[in-house]
mmCIF file of C-alpha atoms in Angstrom:
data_model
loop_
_atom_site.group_PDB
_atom_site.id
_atom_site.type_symbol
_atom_site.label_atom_id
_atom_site.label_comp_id
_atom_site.label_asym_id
_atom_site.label_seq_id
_atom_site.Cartn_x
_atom_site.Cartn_y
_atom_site.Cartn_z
ATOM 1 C CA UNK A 1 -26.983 -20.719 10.178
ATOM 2 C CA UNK A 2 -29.336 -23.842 10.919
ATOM 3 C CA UNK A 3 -28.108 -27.602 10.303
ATOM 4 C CA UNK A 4 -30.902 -27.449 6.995
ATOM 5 C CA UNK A 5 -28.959 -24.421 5.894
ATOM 6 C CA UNK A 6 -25.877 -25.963 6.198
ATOM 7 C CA UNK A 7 -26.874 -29.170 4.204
ATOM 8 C CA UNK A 8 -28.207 -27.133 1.758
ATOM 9 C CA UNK A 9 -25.364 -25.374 1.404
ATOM 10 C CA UNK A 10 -23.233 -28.302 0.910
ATOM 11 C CA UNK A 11 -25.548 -29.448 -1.468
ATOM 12 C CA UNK A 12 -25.174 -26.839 -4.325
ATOM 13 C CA UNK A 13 -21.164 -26.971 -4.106
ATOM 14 C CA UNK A 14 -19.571 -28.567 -6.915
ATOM 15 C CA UNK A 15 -18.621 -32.077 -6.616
ATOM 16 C CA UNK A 16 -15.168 -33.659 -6.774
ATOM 17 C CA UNK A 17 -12.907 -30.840 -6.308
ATOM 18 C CA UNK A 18 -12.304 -27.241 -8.139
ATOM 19 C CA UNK A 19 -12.990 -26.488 -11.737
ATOM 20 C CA UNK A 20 -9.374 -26.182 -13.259
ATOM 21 C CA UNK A 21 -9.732 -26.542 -16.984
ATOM 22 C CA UNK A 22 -12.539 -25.981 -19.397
ATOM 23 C CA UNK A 23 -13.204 -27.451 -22.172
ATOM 24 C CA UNK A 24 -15.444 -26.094 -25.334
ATOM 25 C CA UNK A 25 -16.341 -27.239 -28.884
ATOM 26 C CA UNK A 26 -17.616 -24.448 -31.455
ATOM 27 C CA UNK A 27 -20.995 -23.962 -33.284
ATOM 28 C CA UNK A 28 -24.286 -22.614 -33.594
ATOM 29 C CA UNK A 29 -27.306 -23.214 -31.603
ATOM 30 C CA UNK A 30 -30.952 -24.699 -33.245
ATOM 31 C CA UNK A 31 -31.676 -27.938 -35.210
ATOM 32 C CA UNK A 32 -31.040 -26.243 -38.543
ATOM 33 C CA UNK A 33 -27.382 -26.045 -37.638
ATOM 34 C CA UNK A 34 -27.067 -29.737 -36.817
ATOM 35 C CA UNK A 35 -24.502 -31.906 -38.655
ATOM 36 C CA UNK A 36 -23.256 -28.768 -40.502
ATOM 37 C CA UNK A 37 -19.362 -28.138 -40.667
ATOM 38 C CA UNK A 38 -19.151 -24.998 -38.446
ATOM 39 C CA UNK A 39 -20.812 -27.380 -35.969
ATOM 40 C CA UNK A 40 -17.839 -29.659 -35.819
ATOM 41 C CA UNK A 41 -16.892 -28.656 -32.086
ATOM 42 C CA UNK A 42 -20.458 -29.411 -30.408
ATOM 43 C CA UNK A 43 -20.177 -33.032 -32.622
ATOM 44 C CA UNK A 44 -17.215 -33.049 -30.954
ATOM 45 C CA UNK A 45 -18.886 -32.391 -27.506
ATOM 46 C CA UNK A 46 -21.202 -34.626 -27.377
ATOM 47 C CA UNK A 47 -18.507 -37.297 -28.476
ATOM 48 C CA UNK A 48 -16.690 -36.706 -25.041
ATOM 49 C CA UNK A 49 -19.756 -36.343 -22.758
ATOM 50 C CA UNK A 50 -21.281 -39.791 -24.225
ATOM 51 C CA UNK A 51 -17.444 -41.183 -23.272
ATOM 52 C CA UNK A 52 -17.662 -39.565 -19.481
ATOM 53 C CA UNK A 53 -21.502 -40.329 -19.300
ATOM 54 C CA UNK A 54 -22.601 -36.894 -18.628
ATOM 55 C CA UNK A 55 -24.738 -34.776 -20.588
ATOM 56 C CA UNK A 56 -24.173 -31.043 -21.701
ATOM 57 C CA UNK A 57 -27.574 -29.536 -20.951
ATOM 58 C CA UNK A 58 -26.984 -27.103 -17.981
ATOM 59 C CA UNK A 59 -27.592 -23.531 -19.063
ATOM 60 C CA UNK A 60 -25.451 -21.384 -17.413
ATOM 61 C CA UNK A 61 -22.565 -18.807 -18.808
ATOM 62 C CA UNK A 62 -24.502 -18.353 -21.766
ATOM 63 C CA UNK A 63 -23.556 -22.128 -23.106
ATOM 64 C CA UNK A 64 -24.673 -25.316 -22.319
ATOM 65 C CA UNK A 65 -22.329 -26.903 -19.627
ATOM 66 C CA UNK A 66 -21.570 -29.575 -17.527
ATOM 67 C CA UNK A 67 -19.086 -30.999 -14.984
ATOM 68 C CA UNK A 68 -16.676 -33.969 -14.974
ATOM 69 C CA UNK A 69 -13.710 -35.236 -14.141
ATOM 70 C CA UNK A 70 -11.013 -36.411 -16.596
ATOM 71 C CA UNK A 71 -8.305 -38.764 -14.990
ATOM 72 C CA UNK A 72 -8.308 -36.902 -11.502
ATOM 73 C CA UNK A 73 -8.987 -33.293 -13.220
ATOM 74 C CA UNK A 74 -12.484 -31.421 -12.841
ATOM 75 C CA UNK A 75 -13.172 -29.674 -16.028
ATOM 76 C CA UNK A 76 -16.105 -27.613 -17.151
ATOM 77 C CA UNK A 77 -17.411 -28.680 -20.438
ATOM 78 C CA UNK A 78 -19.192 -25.819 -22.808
ATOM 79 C CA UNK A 79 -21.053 -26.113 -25.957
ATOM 80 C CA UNK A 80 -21.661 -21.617 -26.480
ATOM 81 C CA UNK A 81 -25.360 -20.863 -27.076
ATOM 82 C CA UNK A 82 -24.567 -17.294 -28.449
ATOM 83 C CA UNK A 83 -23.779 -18.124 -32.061
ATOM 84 C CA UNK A 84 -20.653 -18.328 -33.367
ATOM 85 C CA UNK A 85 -19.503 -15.174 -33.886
ATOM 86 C CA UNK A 86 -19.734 -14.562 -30.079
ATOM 87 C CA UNK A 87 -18.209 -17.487 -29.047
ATOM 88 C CA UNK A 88 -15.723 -15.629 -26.637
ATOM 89 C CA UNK A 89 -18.804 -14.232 -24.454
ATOM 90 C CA UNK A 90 -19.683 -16.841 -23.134
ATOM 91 C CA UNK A 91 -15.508 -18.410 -22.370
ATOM 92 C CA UNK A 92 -15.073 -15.653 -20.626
ATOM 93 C CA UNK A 93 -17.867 -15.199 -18.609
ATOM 94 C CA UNK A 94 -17.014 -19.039 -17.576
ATOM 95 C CA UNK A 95 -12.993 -18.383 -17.174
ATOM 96 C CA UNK A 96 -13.165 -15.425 -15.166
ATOM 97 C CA UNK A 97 -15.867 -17.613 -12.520
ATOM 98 C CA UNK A 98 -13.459 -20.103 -12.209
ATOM 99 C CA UNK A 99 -10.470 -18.087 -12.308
ATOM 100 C CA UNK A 100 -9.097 -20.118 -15.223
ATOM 101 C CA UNK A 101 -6.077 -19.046 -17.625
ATOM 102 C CA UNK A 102 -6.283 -19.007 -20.975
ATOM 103 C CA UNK A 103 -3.655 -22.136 -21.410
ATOM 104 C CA UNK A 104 -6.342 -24.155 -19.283
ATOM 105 C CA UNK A 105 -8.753 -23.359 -22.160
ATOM 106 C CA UNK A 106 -9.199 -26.088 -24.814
ATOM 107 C CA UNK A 107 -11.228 -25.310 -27.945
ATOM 108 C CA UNK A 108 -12.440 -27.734 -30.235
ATOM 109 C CA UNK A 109 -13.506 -25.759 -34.094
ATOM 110 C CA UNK A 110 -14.086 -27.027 -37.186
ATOM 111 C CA UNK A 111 -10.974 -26.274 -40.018
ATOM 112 C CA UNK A 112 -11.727 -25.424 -43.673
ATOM 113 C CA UNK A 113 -7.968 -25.960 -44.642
ATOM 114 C CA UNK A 114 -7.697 -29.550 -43.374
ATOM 115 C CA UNK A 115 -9.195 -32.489 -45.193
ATOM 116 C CA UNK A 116 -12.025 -34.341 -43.634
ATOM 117 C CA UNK A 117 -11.216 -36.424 -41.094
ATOM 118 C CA UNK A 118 -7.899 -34.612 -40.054
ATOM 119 C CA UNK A 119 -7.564 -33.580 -36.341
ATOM 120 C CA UNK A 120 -4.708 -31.026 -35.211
ATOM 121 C CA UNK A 121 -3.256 -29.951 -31.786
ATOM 122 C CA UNK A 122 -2.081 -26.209 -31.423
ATOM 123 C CA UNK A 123 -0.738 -24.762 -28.446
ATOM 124 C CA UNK A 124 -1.810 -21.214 -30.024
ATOM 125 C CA UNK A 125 -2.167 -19.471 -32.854
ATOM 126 C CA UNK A 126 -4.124 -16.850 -34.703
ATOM 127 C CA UNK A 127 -7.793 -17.009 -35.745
ATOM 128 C CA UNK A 128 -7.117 -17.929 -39.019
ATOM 129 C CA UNK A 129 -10.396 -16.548 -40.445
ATOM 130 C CA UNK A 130 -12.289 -18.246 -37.850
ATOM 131 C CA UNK A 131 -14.680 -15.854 -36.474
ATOM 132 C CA UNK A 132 -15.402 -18.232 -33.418
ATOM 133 C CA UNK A 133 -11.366 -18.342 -32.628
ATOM 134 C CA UNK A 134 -11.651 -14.620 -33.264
ATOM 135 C CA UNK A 135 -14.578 -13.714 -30.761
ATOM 136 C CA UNK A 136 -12.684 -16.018 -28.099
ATOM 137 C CA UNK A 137 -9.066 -14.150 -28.912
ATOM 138 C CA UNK A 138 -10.659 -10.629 -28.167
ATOM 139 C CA UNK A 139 -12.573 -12.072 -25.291
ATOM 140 C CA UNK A 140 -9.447 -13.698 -23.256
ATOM 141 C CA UNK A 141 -6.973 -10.998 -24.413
ATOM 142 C CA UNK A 142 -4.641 -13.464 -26.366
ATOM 143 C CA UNK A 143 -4.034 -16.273 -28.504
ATOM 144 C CA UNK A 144 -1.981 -18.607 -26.437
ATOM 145 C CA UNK A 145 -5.070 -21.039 -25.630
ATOM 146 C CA UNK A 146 -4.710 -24.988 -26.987
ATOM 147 C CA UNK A 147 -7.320 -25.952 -29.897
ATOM 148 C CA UNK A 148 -8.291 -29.158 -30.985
ATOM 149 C CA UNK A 149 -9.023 -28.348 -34.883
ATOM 150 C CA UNK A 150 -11.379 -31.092 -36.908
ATOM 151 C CA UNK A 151 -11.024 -30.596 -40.765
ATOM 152 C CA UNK A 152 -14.324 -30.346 -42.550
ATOM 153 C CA UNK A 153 -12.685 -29.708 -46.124
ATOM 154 C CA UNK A 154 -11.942 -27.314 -48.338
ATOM 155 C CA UNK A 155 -14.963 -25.130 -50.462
ATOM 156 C CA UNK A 156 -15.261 -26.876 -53.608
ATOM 157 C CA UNK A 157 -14.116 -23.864 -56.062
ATOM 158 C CA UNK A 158 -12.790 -21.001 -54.971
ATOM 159 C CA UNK A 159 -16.214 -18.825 -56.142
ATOM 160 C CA UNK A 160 -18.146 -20.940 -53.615
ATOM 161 C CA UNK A 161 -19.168 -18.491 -50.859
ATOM 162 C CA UNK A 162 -17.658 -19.479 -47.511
ATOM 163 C CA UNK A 163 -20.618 -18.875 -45.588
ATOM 164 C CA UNK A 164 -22.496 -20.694 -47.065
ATOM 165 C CA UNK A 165 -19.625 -23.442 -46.995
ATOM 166 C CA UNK A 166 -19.574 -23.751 -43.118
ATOM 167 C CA UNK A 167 -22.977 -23.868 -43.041
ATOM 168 C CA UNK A 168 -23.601 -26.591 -45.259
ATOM 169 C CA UNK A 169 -24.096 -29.578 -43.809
ATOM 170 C CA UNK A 170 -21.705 -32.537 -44.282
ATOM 171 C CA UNK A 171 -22.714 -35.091 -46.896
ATOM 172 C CA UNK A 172 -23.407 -38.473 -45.497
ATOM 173 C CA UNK A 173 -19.837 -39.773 -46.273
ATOM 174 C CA UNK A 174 -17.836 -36.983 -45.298
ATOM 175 C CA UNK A 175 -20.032 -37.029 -41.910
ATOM 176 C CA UNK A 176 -19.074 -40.488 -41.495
ATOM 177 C CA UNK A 177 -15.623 -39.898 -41.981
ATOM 178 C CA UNK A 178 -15.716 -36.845 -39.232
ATOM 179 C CA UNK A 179 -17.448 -39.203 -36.740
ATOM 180 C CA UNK A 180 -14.172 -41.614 -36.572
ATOM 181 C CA UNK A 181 -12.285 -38.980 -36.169
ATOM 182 C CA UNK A 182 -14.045 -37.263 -33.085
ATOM 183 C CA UNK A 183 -13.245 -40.791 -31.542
ATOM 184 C CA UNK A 184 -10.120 -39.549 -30.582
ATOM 185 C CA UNK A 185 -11.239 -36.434 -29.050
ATOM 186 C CA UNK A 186 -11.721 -37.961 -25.586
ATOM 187 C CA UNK A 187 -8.461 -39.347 -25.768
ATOM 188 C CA UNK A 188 -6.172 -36.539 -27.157
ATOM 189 C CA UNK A 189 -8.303 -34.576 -24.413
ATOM 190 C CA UNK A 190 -7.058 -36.350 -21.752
ATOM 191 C CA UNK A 191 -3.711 -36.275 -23.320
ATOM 192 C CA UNK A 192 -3.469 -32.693 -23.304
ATOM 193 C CA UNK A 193 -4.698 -32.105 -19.585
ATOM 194 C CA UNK A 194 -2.575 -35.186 -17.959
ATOM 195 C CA UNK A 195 0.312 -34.823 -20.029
ATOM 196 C CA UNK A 196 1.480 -31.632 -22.085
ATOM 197 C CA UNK A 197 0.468 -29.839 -25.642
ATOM 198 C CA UNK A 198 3.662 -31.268 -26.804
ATOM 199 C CA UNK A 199 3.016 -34.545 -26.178
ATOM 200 C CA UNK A 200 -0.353 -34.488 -26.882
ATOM 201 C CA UNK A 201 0.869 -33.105 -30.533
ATOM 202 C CA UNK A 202 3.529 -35.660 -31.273
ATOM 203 C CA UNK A 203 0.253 -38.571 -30.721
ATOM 204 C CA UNK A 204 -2.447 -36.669 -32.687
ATOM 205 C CA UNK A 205 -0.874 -34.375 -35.377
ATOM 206 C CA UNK A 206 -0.475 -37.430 -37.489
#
């Protein structure tokens, strides 16, 4: 190997140290889906890459990613380009590259039982209905992974068709609303990698 090879080489290894969690918000891909309730998690995405100054437009493990270090912790961000329903494709592709466990995993979804402008910390749990938690449940091979869940509301009447519910886009005061609340995304983030899902629960869960 040459001294060019060798700098080049260097030059495509990740910078400032190892990959050791990942971090991923839920929704679909296209402008149509923008600003709609299922697309809570990439809202939430975006929040935390315009707080590290980095922006998630790498393609790679089918998703959108980028690299960046929280505290002293290298994380992978993701923002899944394979729809919803197979969110867990692309986490796993990603996990298994970096050798990551599943409680290294945080995912950030949108919640039709909690009232806009809620955020709640789980260690684990079950899908709940969510086909996105779903897909990434089958995909890892359990449910102990944390989540970051943003409410987006209940469906007005219990007729309405939930589809078409999570698909909706938020009205221009509820979107407001959700926008304060991804504020402390970034924070309860680094809360969960530098201290524990406990703590990071008795801070946020409020």
């Amino acid at each position: 190997m040459s001294i060019f090879d060798l700098f080049k080489k260097i030059e495509k290894q990740p910078q400032g140290g190892a990959i050791s969690h990942i971090i991923v918000g839920l929704g679909n891909p296209g402008g149509e889906y923008e600003r709609t309730r299922h697309n809570a998690g990439f809202i939430a995405i975006d929040r935390l890459c315009d707080s590290l100054g980095v922006k998630c437009d790498r393609a790679k493990f089918k998703a959108l990613c980028c690299e960046a270090t929280i505290g002293e912790t290298r994380v992978l961000i993701m923002k899944p380009q394979t729809f919803m329903n197979k969110s867990g494709e692309a986490i796993s592709e990603a996990s298994r590259f970096y050798k990551i466990p599943a409680e290294r995993v945080i995912v950030i979804s949108d919640d039709v039982s909690l009232a806009v402008g809620k955020l709640r910390i789980r260690a684990k749990g079950s899908a709940g209905g969510h086909n996105g938690l779903k897909s990434i449940i089958e995909h890892l091979g359990t449910q102990e992974f944390p989540r970051i869940k943003l409410g987006v509301g209940e469906k007005p009447h219990p007729e309405y068709d939930m589809v078409d519910w999570v698909l909706g886009k938020f009205s221009k005061e509820d979107f407001e609303v959700l926008s304060k609340t991804v504020e402390s995304v970034p924070s309860a983030i680094a809360s969960l990698i530098q201290d524990d899902v406990a703590t990071a629960m008795n801070k946020y869960n409020r």
